[in-house]
Amino acid sequence: MYALKDINMAIMAFPSWAYIGAKRLQLEYRRTIVGSLWLILGFGISTTGIAVLLAQLQGMTLAIHVPYVAFGMAIWNFISMSMIGGSTVFEQNRAMMLQLPLPRTAFVISHVVKNLILFAINLATACVISLLFGWTPSVETFVIVPALLLCIPAAFAVTTLMGVIATRIPDLGELTASIMRLGFFLTPIFWRVDAPSARFHGADQTLDILGLMTIWNPFTHFLEIVRDPLLGEASTLLNWQVSIVLVGALVVAALIALQIAGRRVTYWL
Amino acid sequence: MTLPDVHVTLDDLSISYPLSQSPWRTEQTLALHGVSLKLTQGDKLGLLGRNGSGKSTMLRAVAGIFPPVSGTIETCGSIASIFNASLGFVPKASGYENIFLRGAVLGMKLSEIRELVPYIKEFSELGDWIHRPVMNYSSGMALRLAFSITTAIRCDILLLDEWLGAGDAAFLQKARRRMTEMIEEAGILILATHNTVLMREVCNKLLVLDEGRMAYFGDLDEGLEMYRTQPAPARPIETADTSRS
């Protein structure tokens, strides 16, 4: 089957493609003075600012809210970059794809590795910021391991799916960017459903809008299985159910897309 | 143990491109139509034709970049190709880093790539420039680096598309010598260029494409004579020179 052959060929040269992904990350800030330190500074500055502001708006204590926002933002950046970057992954590598018969998955590997490295850096930065504001890691933090493991096939699937479809229908890139912009607000990243100042929540209102937004937003569940262990909380069964089903569906969809349209991607570049 | 013979076999190959980006319009434009030929060890094919006649398409099809719409492509042997001077270079990275990036793309290990660096440095004559970002190179320098990287690797089938004619005379000579060496070491060359002088020096067979179809396939000298005397709209450089004197 073409899709499996493509994936296999790319995985056989995995170190090379991972090296290219990491190298690209290093090159991004090459001509700046601060250099790759921007990866930490950029994330640190915006995250801390948003966290402190929203803590005030929502009536939360900094020690609780700053880690909540910091970890949430790190995870969201990973999701967002996988989705938006995935739409342009083949277009960006157009020159190389028209020179050599390379497996499509190769570019997916480079992109995912780059994003995973960035995710790790963001998580580390989030840890440092959180520690400064009074967060203490707990034993539950180790539960993050299965959640992180789930991130990997999720990233591969999303990138492949978006990449293949966006080559034929570039509108997908625009649509994804718009959805992610909106998603940043609709997903409980810098706000929480149970904050003191959160309105329209609870028994005295008939329509729990915030609660509905939270539950029906697929990003929420994915975010929570990674964030909850870090905050020492347990994710709900629903979180895990939705996340696993979602990732499973994405993997299947990605394989189908790769099988149908993967080979002829070069015709559409 | 006998190794399988190096060969390139095209059988009634047809390739078409989608005409419109829109997924609802399915018109295609036929770039190659019914091309059939077989090349074996020692064949050096010159590819001639007007712009848009399908030369680039055919080269890329042989390289495995465009899957055929109908017909088959069968190749036996490792393939190396240069389809444009910048070769997918990463502009912000230095020439040196790009060697490693290119090697990685070709599936080589870091140690293997490191062994090639002295040859590439020497052949490209870039000197200290190899450690400067490729975005600061002239097109000639980028071309030399690209050619040096590709010819550092042994291959059985070498595919070159229409750029060698643009190099300066000194480099052209060096390139020609290196290409001849490589082909003698290995098997098959396919060179697409308008520079028929270059073609005469390097190739022994000729394929002329006209709007995607084979107009001539066979011996080089005969083919060039025929191509020259035909009232073809695009004249090779050679003809233009002699008519002026």
mmCIF file of N, CA, C and O in Angstrom, chain A residues 29-114:
data_model
loop_
_atom_site.group_PDB
_atom_site.id
_atom_site.type_symbol
_atom_site.label_atom_id
_atom_site.label_comp_id
_atom_site.label_asym_id
_atom_site.label_seq_id
_atom_site.Cartn_x
_atom_site.Cartn_y
_atom_site.Cartn_z
ATOM 1 N N TYR A 29 16.294 31.792 13.939
ATOM 2 C CA TYR A 29 16.655 33.035 14.600
ATOM 3 C C TYR A 29 18.100 33.404 14.326
ATOM 4 O O TYR A 29 18.711 34.160 15.055
ATOM 5 N N ARG A 30 18.649 32.876 13.241
ATOM 6 C CA ARG A 30 20.079 33.012 13.010
ATOM 7 C C ARG A 30 20.555 34.446 12.948
ATOM 8 O O ARG A 30 21.567 34.789 13.499
ATOM 9 N N ARG A 31 19.855 35.305 12.250
ATOM 10 C CA ARG A 31 20.437 36.637 12.046
ATOM 11 C C ARG A 31 20.062 37.632 13.137
ATOM 12 O O ARG A 31 20.371 38.793 13.054
ATOM 13 N N THR A 32 19.376 37.169 14.178
ATOM 14 C CA THR A 32 19.022 38.080 15.254
ATOM 15 C C THR A 32 20.146 38.118 16.279
ATOM 16 O O THR A 32 20.991 37.231 16.329
ATOM 17 N N ILE A 33 20.118 39.171 17.092
ATOM 18 C CA ILE A 33 21.157 39.319 18.108
ATOM 19 C C ILE A 33 20.950 38.287 19.209
ATOM 20 O O ILE A 33 21.867 37.605 19.649
ATOM 21 N N VAL A 34 19.694 38.201 19.658
ATOM 22 C CA VAL A 34 19.396 37.313 20.778
ATOM 23 C C VAL A 34 19.453 35.844 20.348
ATOM 24 O O VAL A 34 19.712 34.963 21.148
ATOM 25 N N GLY A 35 19.178 35.603 19.061
ATOM 26 C CA GLY A 35 19.290 34.243 18.548
ATOM 27 C C GLY A 35 18.198 33.326 19.055
ATOM 28 O O GLY A 35 17.071 33.741 19.271
ATOM 29 N N SER A 36 18.531 32.054 19.258
ATOM 30 C CA SER A 36 17.534 31.064 19.629
ATOM 31 C C SER A 36 16.939 31.326 21.006
ATOM 32 O O SER A 36 15.925 30.726 21.362
ATOM 33 N N LEU A 37 17.543 32.229 21.759
ATOM 34 C CA LEU A 37 16.993 32.583 23.069
ATOM 35 C C LEU A 37 15.586 33.149 22.934
ATOM 36 O O LEU A 37 14.792 33.120 23.885
ATOM 37 N N TRP A 38 15.258 33.641 21.744
ATOM 38 C CA TRP A 38 13.918 34.167 21.505
ATOM 39 C C TRP A 38 12.858 33.103 21.734
ATOM 40 O O TRP A 38 11.719 33.429 22.063
ATOM 41 N N LEU A 39 13.260 31.836 21.512
ATOM 42 C CA LEU A 39 12.294 30.765 21.728
ATOM 43 C C LEU A 39 11.798 30.782 23.170
ATOM 44 O O LEU A 39 10.653 30.473 23.457
ATOM 45 N N ILE A 40 12.695 31.131 24.081
ATOM 46 C CA ILE A 40 12.321 31.167 25.493
ATOM 47 C C ILE A 40 11.709 32.517 25.851
ATOM 48 O O ILE A 40 10.664 32.605 26.495
ATOM 49 N N LEU A 41 12.373 33.587 25.405
ATOM 50 C CA LEU A 41 11.926 34.935 25.755
ATOM 51 C C LEU A 41 10.522 35.223 25.231
ATOM 52 O O LEU A 41 9.667 35.725 25.952
ATOM 53 N N GLY A 42 10.325 34.909 23.946
ATOM 54 C CA GLY A 42 9.037 35.203 23.327
ATOM 55 C C GLY A 42 7.903 34.559 24.089
ATOM 56 O O GLY A 42 6.909 35.196 24.443
ATOM 57 N N PHE A 43 8.071 33.280 24.348
ATOM 58 C CA PHE A 43 7.042 32.545 25.066
ATOM 59 C C PHE A 43 6.903 33.069 26.487
ATOM 60 O O PHE A 43 5.798 33.298 26.981
ATOM 61 N N GLY A 44 8.035 33.301 27.147
ATOM 62 C CA GLY A 44 8.021 33.735 28.546
ATOM 63 C C GLY A 44 7.292 35.055 28.729
ATOM 64 O O GLY A 44 6.437 35.203 29.612
ATOM 65 N N ILE A 45 7.612 36.011 27.870
ATOM 66 C CA ILE A 45 7.030 37.354 28.025
ATOM 67 C C ILE A 45 5.519 37.333 27.833
ATOM 68 O O ILE A 45 4.757 37.806 28.697
ATOM 69 N N SER A 46 5.070 36.753 26.705
ATOM 70 C CA SER A 46 3.628 36.803 26.449
ATOM 71 C C SER A 46 2.850 35.964 27.450
ATOM 72 O O SER A 46 1.784 36.376 27.921
ATOM 73 N N THR A 47 3.380 34.819 27.807
ATOM 74 C CA THR A 47 2.657 33.949 28.736
ATOM 75 C C THR A 47 2.512 34.594 30.114
ATOM 76 O O THR A 47 1.426 34.607 30.690
ATOM 77 N N THR A 48 3.595 35.125 30.615
ATOM 78 C CA THR A 48 3.529 35.736 31.951
ATOM 79 C C THR A 48 2.557 36.905 31.954
ATOM 80 O O THR A 48 1.718 37.045 32.852
ATOM 81 N N GLY A 49 2.633 37.752 30.912
ATOM 82 C CA GLY A 49 1.743 38.904 30.823
ATOM 83 C C GLY A 49 0.283 38.501 30.826
ATOM 84 O O GLY A 49 -0.539 39.013 31.601
ATOM 85 N N ILE A 50 -0.046 37.541 29.956
ATOM 86 C CA ILE A 50 -1.446 37.107 29.860
ATOM 87 C C ILE A 50 -1.904 36.481 31.169
ATOM 88 O O ILE A 50 -3.014 36.738 31.656
ATOM 89 N N ALA A 51 -1.044 35.658 31.751
ATOM 90 C CA ALA A 51 -1.423 34.941 32.980
ATOM 91 C C ALA A 51 -1.724 35.929 34.111
ATOM 92 O O ALA A 51 -2.746 35.813 34.797
ATOM 93 N N VAL A 52 -0.846 36.893 34.271
ATOM 94 C CA VAL A 52 -1.043 37.852 35.379
ATOM 95 C C VAL A 52 -2.316 38.673 35.150
ATOM 96 O O VAL A 52 -3.129 38.867 36.063
ATOM 97 N N LEU A 53 -2.511 39.128 33.928
ATOM 98 C CA LEU A 53 -3.702 39.928 33.614
ATOM 99 C C LEU A 53 -4.980 39.146 33.886
ATOM 100 O O LEU A 53 -5.908 39.618 34.551
ATOM 101 N N LEU A 54 -5.023 37.914 33.355
ATOM 102 C CA LEU A 54 -6.244 37.137 33.502
ATOM 103 C C LEU A 54 -6.474 36.679 34.927
ATOM 104 O O LEU A 54 -7.612 36.462 35.340
ATOM 105 N N ALA A 55 -5.392 36.552 35.690
ATOM 106 C CA ALA A 55 -5.563 36.220 37.103
ATOM 107 C C ALA A 55 -6.341 37.341 37.781
ATOM 108 O O ALA A 55 -7.251 37.099 38.578
ATOM 109 N N GLN A 56 -5.982 38.582 37.449
ATOM 110 C CA GLN A 56 -6.711 39.719 38.024
ATOM 111 C C GLN A 56 -8.160 39.715 37.569
ATOM 112 O O GLN A 56 -9.083 39.868 38.364
ATOM 113 N N LEU A 57 -8.378 39.559 36.261
ATOM 114 C CA LEU A 57 -9.733 39.620 35.710
ATOM 115 C C LEU A 57 -10.622 38.526 36.264
ATOM 116 O O LEU A 57 -11.821 38.706 36.425
ATOM 117 N N GLN A 58 -10.035 37.374 36.504
ATOM 118 C CA GLN A 58 -10.850 36.254 36.928
ATOM 119 C C GLN A 58 -10.855 36.050 38.436
ATOM 120 O O GLN A 58 -11.504 35.140 38.933
ATOM 121 N N GLY A 59 -10.111 36.875 39.129
ATOM 122 C CA GLY A 59 -10.100 36.727 40.580
ATOM 123 C C GLY A 59 -9.390 35.486 41.056
ATOM 124 O O GLY A 59 -9.771 34.883 42.054
ATOM 125 N N MET A 60 -8.361 35.090 40.345
ATOM 126 C CA MET A 60 -7.605 33.895 40.740
ATOM 127 C C MET A 60 -6.291 34.300 41.374
ATOM 128 O O MET A 60 -5.748 35.356 41.082
ATOM 129 N N THR A 61 -5.760 33.433 42.233
ATOM 130 C CA THR A 61 -4.434 33.717 42.791
ATOM 131 C C THR A 61 -3.372 33.365 41.765
ATOM 132 O O THR A 61 -3.531 32.430 40.987
ATOM 133 N N LEU A 62 -2.286 34.127 41.774
ATOM 134 C CA LEU A 62 -1.227 33.936 40.783
ATOM 135 C C LEU A 62 -0.623 32.540 40.870
ATOM 136 O O LEU A 62 -0.329 31.918 39.854
ATOM 137 N N ALA A 63 -0.467 32.046 42.086
ATOM 138 C CA ALA A 63 0.201 30.740 42.233
ATOM 139 C C ALA A 63 -0.563 29.630 41.530
ATOM 140 O O ALA A 63 -0.002 28.627 41.124
ATOM 141 N N ILE A 64 -1.889 29.824 41.422
ATOM 142 C CA ILE A 64 -2.690 28.802 40.732
ATOM 143 C C ILE A 64 -2.818 29.135 39.264
ATOM 144 O O ILE A 64 -2.719 28.261 38.401
ATOM 145 N N HIS A 65 -3.041 30.409 38.953
ATOM 146 C CA HIS A 65 -3.379 30.745 37.576
ATOM 147 C C HIS A 65 -2.183 30.792 36.644
ATOM 148 O O HIS A 65 -2.283 30.435 35.467
ATOM 149 N N VAL A 66 -1.047 31.267 37.127
ATOM 150 C CA VAL A 66 0.117 31.372 36.233
ATOM 151 C C VAL A 66 0.532 29.995 35.699
ATOM 152 O O VAL A 66 0.724 29.839 34.488
ATOM 153 N N PRO A 67 0.684 28.974 36.554
ATOM 154 C CA PRO A 67 1.007 27.656 35.977
ATOM 155 C C PRO A 67 -0.068 27.165 35.014
ATOM 156 O O PRO A 67 0.232 26.595 33.962
ATOM 157 N N TYR A 68 -1.341 27.423 35.362
ATOM 158 C CA TYR A 68 -2.462 27.010 34.509
ATOM 159 C C TYR A 68 -2.305 27.594 33.097
ATOM 160 O O TYR A 68 -2.406 26.896 32.096
ATOM 161 N N VAL A 69 -2.045 28.881 33.045
ATOM 162 C CA VAL A 69 -1.910 29.542 31.742
ATOM 163 C C VAL A 69 -0.625 29.127 31.047
ATOM 164 O O VAL A 69 -0.621 28.843 29.843
ATOM 165 N N ALA A 70 0.470 29.072 31.795
ATOM 166 C CA ALA A 70 1.767 28.775 31.177
ATOM 167 C C ALA A 70 1.756 27.402 30.498
ATOM 168 O O ALA A 70 2.136 27.261 29.336
ATOM 169 N N PHE A 71 1.294 26.402 31.221
ATOM 170 C CA PHE A 71 1.268 25.056 30.630
ATOM 171 C C PHE A 71 0.259 24.986 29.493
ATOM 172 O O PHE A 71 0.510 24.376 28.454
ATOM 173 N N GLY A 72 -0.886 25.650 29.698
ATOM 174 C CA GLY A 72 -1.906 25.660 28.658
ATOM 175 C C GLY A 72 -1.383 26.268 27.370
ATOM 176 O O GLY A 72 -1.618 25.751 26.277
ATOM 177 N N MET A 73 -0.649 27.361 27.503
ATOM 178 C CA MET A 73 -0.122 28.032 26.311
ATOM 179 C C MET A 73 0.909 27.172 25.602
ATOM 180 O O MET A 73 0.958 27.125 24.371
ATOM 181 N N ALA A 74 1.741 26.489 26.381
ATOM 182 C CA ALA A 74 2.756 25.625 25.757
ATOM 183 C C ALA A 74 2.070 24.547 24.928
ATOM 184 O O ALA A 74 2.449 24.276 23.788
ATOM 185 N N ILE A 75 1.037 23.950 25.507
ATOM 186 C CA ILE A 75 0.324 22.883 24.804
ATOM 187 C C ILE A 75 -0.410 23.447 23.604
ATOM 188 O O ILE A 75 -0.400 22.870 22.514
ATOM 189 N N TRP A 76 -1.041 24.609 23.789
ATOM 190 C CA TRP A 76 -1.792 25.199 22.684
ATOM 191 C C TRP A 76 -0.871 25.550 21.516
ATOM 192 O O TRP A 76 -1.224 25.343 20.358
ATOM 193 N N ASN A 77 0.300 26.101 21.830
ATOM 194 C CA ASN A 77 1.256 26.424 20.767
ATOM 195 C C ASN A 77 1.591 25.189 19.955
ATOM 196 O O ASN A 77 1.681 25.238 18.725
ATOM 197 N N PHE A 78 1.760 24.079 20.634
ATOM 198 C CA PHE A 78 2.086 22.835 19.945
ATOM 199 C C PHE A 78 0.946 22.407 19.019
ATOM 200 O O PHE A 78 1.152 22.067 17.858
ATOM 201 N N ILE A 79 -0.276 22.444 19.549
ATOM 202 C CA ILE A 79 -1.437 22.058 18.737
ATOM 203 C C ILE A 79 -1.558 23.002 17.549
ATOM 204 O O ILE A 79 -1.711 22.582 16.398
ATOM 205 N N SER A 80 -1.492 24.294 17.833
ATOM 206 C CA SER A 80 -1.692 25.296 16.816
ATOM 207 C C SER A 80 -0.647 25.189 15.706
ATOM 208 O O SER A 80 -0.977 25.233 14.522
ATOM 209 N N MET A 81 0.605 25.040 16.101
ATOM 210 C CA MET A 81 1.665 24.966 15.080
ATOM 211 C C MET A 81 1.569 23.690 14.280
ATOM 212 O O MET A 81 1.875 23.686 13.087
ATOM 213 N N SER A 82 1.148 22.609 14.920
ATOM 214 C CA SER A 82 0.996 21.370 14.164
ATOM 215 C C SER A 82 -0.066 21.540 13.101
ATOM 216 O O SER A 82 0.079 21.092 11.965
ATOM 217 N N MET A 83 -1.166 22.206 13.475
ATOM 218 C CA MET A 83 -2.267 22.313 12.533
ATOM 219 C C MET A 83 -1.984 23.327 11.441
ATOM 220 O O MET A 83 -2.139 23.056 10.261
ATOM 221 N N ILE A 84 -1.566 24.530 11.838
ATOM 222 C CA ILE A 84 -1.338 25.568 10.827
ATOM 223 C C ILE A 84 -0.105 25.238 10.000
ATOM 224 O O ILE A 84 -0.124 25.344 8.771
ATOM 225 N N GLY A 85 0.967 24.837 10.646
ATOM 226 C CA GLY A 85 2.181 24.470 9.915
ATOM 227 C C GLY A 85 1.948 23.283 9.007
ATOM 228 O O GLY A 85 2.511 23.204 7.921
ATOM 229 N N GLY A 86 1.115 22.369 9.461
ATOM 230 C CA GLY A 86 0.819 21.189 8.655
ATOM 231 C C GLY A 86 0.231 21.540 7.303
ATOM 232 O O GLY A 86 0.508 20.884 6.306
ATOM 233 N N SER A 87 -0.563 22.607 7.262
ATOM 234 C CA SER A 87 -1.186 22.970 5.987
ATOM 235 C C SER A 87 -0.160 23.410 4.952
ATOM 236 O O SER A 87 -0.406 23.294 3.763
ATOM 237 N N THR A 88 0.972 23.929 5.399
ATOM 238 C CA THR A 88 1.940 24.421 4.416
ATOM 239 C C THR A 88 3.168 23.547 4.308
ATOM 240 O O THR A 88 4.133 23.914 3.661
ATOM 241 N N VAL A 89 3.136 22.383 4.929
ATOM 242 C CA VAL A 89 4.368 21.592 5.018
ATOM 243 C C VAL A 89 4.911 21.166 3.655
ATOM 244 O O VAL A 89 6.115 21.150 3.445
ATOM 245 N N PHE A 90 4.041 20.847 2.699
ATOM 246 C CA PHE A 90 4.559 20.442 1.390
ATOM 247 C C PHE A 90 4.884 21.644 0.529
ATOM 248 O O PHE A 90 5.871 21.665 -0.199
ATOM 249 N N GLU A 91 4.072 22.663 0.631
ATOM 250 C CA GLU A 91 4.303 23.876 -0.134
ATOM 251 C C GLU A 91 5.652 24.488 0.222
ATOM 252 O O GLU A 91 6.394 24.947 -0.637
ATOM 253 N N GLN A 92 5.997 24.459 1.495
ATOM 254 C CA GLN A 92 7.262 25.035 1.950
ATOM 255 C C GLN A 92 8.457 24.273 1.403
ATOM 256 O O GLN A 92 9.523 24.835 1.221
ATOM 257 N N ASN A 93 8.281 22.986 1.184
ATOM 258 C CA ASN A 93 9.372 22.134 0.714
ATOM 259 C C ASN A 93 9.264 21.839 -0.769
ATOM 260 O O ASN A 93 9.808 20.853 -1.261
ATOM 261 N N ARG A 94 8.556 22.705 -1.440
ATOM 262 C CA ARG A 94 8.275 22.534 -2.859
ATOM 263 C C ARG A 94 9.547 22.281 -3.677
ATOM 264 O O ARG A 94 9.592 21.354 -4.484
ATOM 265 N N ALA A 95 10.574 23.113 -3.435
ATOM 266 C CA ALA A 95 11.794 23.002 -4.245
ATOM 267 C C ALA A 95 12.382 21.600 -4.136
ATOM 268 O O ALA A 95 12.707 20.967 -5.133
ATOM 269 N N MET A 96 12.481 21.109 -2.918
ATOM 270 C CA MET A 96 13.078 19.799 -2.729
ATOM 271 C C MET A 96 12.214 18.689 -3.293
ATOM 272 O O MET A 96 12.715 17.710 -3.843
ATOM 273 N N MET A 97 10.893 18.831 -3.166
ATOM 274 C CA MET A 97 10.011 17.764 -3.631
ATOM 275 C C MET A 97 10.016 17.652 -5.152
ATOM 276 O O MET A 97 9.727 16.590 -5.696
ATOM 277 N N LEU A 98 10.341 18.782 -5.828
ATOM 278 C CA LEU A 98 10.379 18.735 -7.285
ATOM 279 C C LEU A 98 11.765 18.369 -7.799
ATOM 280 O O LEU A 98 12.000 18.356 -8.995
ATOM 281 N N GLN A 99 12.692 18.104 -6.887
ATOM 282 C CA GLN A 99 14.047 17.720 -7.297
ATOM 283 C C GLN A 99 14.302 16.234 -7.118
ATOM 284 O O GLN A 99 15.003 15.611 -7.889
ATOM 285 N N LEU A 100 13.772 15.710 -6.018
ATOM 286 C CA LEU A 100 14.068 14.326 -5.642
ATOM 287 C C LEU A 100 12.783 13.592 -5.285
ATOM 288 O O LEU A 100 11.871 14.186 -4.747
ATOM 289 N N PRO A 101 12.754 12.297 -5.568
ATOM 290 C CA PRO A 101 11.551 11.525 -5.221
ATOM 291 C C PRO A 101 11.541 11.183 -3.739
ATOM 292 O O PRO A 101 11.969 10.105 -3.346
ATOM 293 N N LEU A 102 11.109 12.117 -2.908
ATOM 294 C CA LEU A 102 11.176 11.911 -1.475
ATOM 295 C C LEU A 102 9.824 11.502 -0.914
ATOM 296 O O LEU A 102 8.798 11.990 -1.368
ATOM 297 N N PRO A 103 9.824 10.637 0.104
ATOM 298 C CA PRO A 103 8.537 10.258 0.709
ATOM 299 C C PRO A 103 7.898 11.458 1.379
ATOM 300 O O PRO A 103 8.575 12.281 1.995
ATOM 301 N N ARG A 104 6.598 11.562 1.246
ATOM 302 C CA ARG A 104 5.883 12.734 1.801
ATOM 303 C C ARG A 104 6.071 12.786 3.306
ATOM 304 O O ARG A 104 6.185 13.845 3.908
ATOM 305 N N THR A 105 6.062 11.602 3.924
ATOM 306 C CA THR A 105 6.162 11.528 5.377
ATOM 307 C C THR A 105 7.475 12.110 5.894
ATOM 308 O O THR A 105 7.566 12.523 7.040
ATOM 309 N N ALA A 106 8.480 12.157 5.020
ATOM 310 C CA ALA A 106 9.763 12.723 5.434
ATOM 311 C C ALA A 106 9.596 14.147 5.929
ATOM 312 O O ALA A 106 10.150 14.533 6.964
ATOM 313 N N PHE A 107 8.836 14.934 5.172
ATOM 314 C CA PHE A 107 8.635 16.326 5.552
ATOM 315 C C PHE A 107 7.743 16.435 6.772
ATOM 316 O O PHE A 107 7.862 17.369 7.562
ATOM 317 N N VAL A 108 6.854 15.477 6.932
ATOM 318 C CA VAL A 108 6.029 15.441 8.134
ATOM 319 C C VAL A 108 6.919 15.202 9.349
ATOM 320 O O VAL A 108 6.767 15.863 10.383
ATOM 321 N N ILE A 109 7.864 14.285 9.204
ATOM 322 C CA ILE A 109 8.790 13.999 10.306
ATOM 323 C C ILE A 109 9.563 15.260 10.702
ATOM 324 O O ILE A 109 9.635 15.620 11.880
ATOM 325 N N SER A 110 10.128 15.948 9.715
ATOM 326 C CA SER A 110 10.890 17.164 10.014
ATOM 327 C C SER A 110 10.033 18.165 10.770
ATOM 328 O O SER A 110 10.463 18.764 11.751
ATOM 329 N N HIS A 111 8.797 18.356 10.277
ATOM 330 C CA HIS A 111 7.905 19.337 10.874
ATOM 331 C C HIS A 111 7.531 18.953 12.287
ATOM 332 O O HIS A 111 7.556 19.783 13.211
ATOM 333 N N VAL A 112 7.197 17.669 12.504
ATOM 334 C CA VAL A 112 6.775 17.222 13.831
ATOM 335 C C VAL A 112 7.941 17.293 14.813
ATOM 336 O O VAL A 112 7.772 17.736 15.952
ATOM 337 N N VAL A 113 9.125 16.885 14.371
ATOM 338 C CA VAL A 113 10.291 16.934 15.272
ATOM 339 C C VAL A 113 10.564 18.375 15.683
ATOM 340 O O VAL A 113 10.812 18.678 16.853
ATOM 341 N N LYS A 114 10.505 19.283 14.702
ATOM 342 C CA LYS A 114 10.714 20.702 15.006
ATOM 343 C C LYS A 114 9.702 21.173 16.051
ATOM 344 O O LYS A 114 10.058 21.830 17.043
#
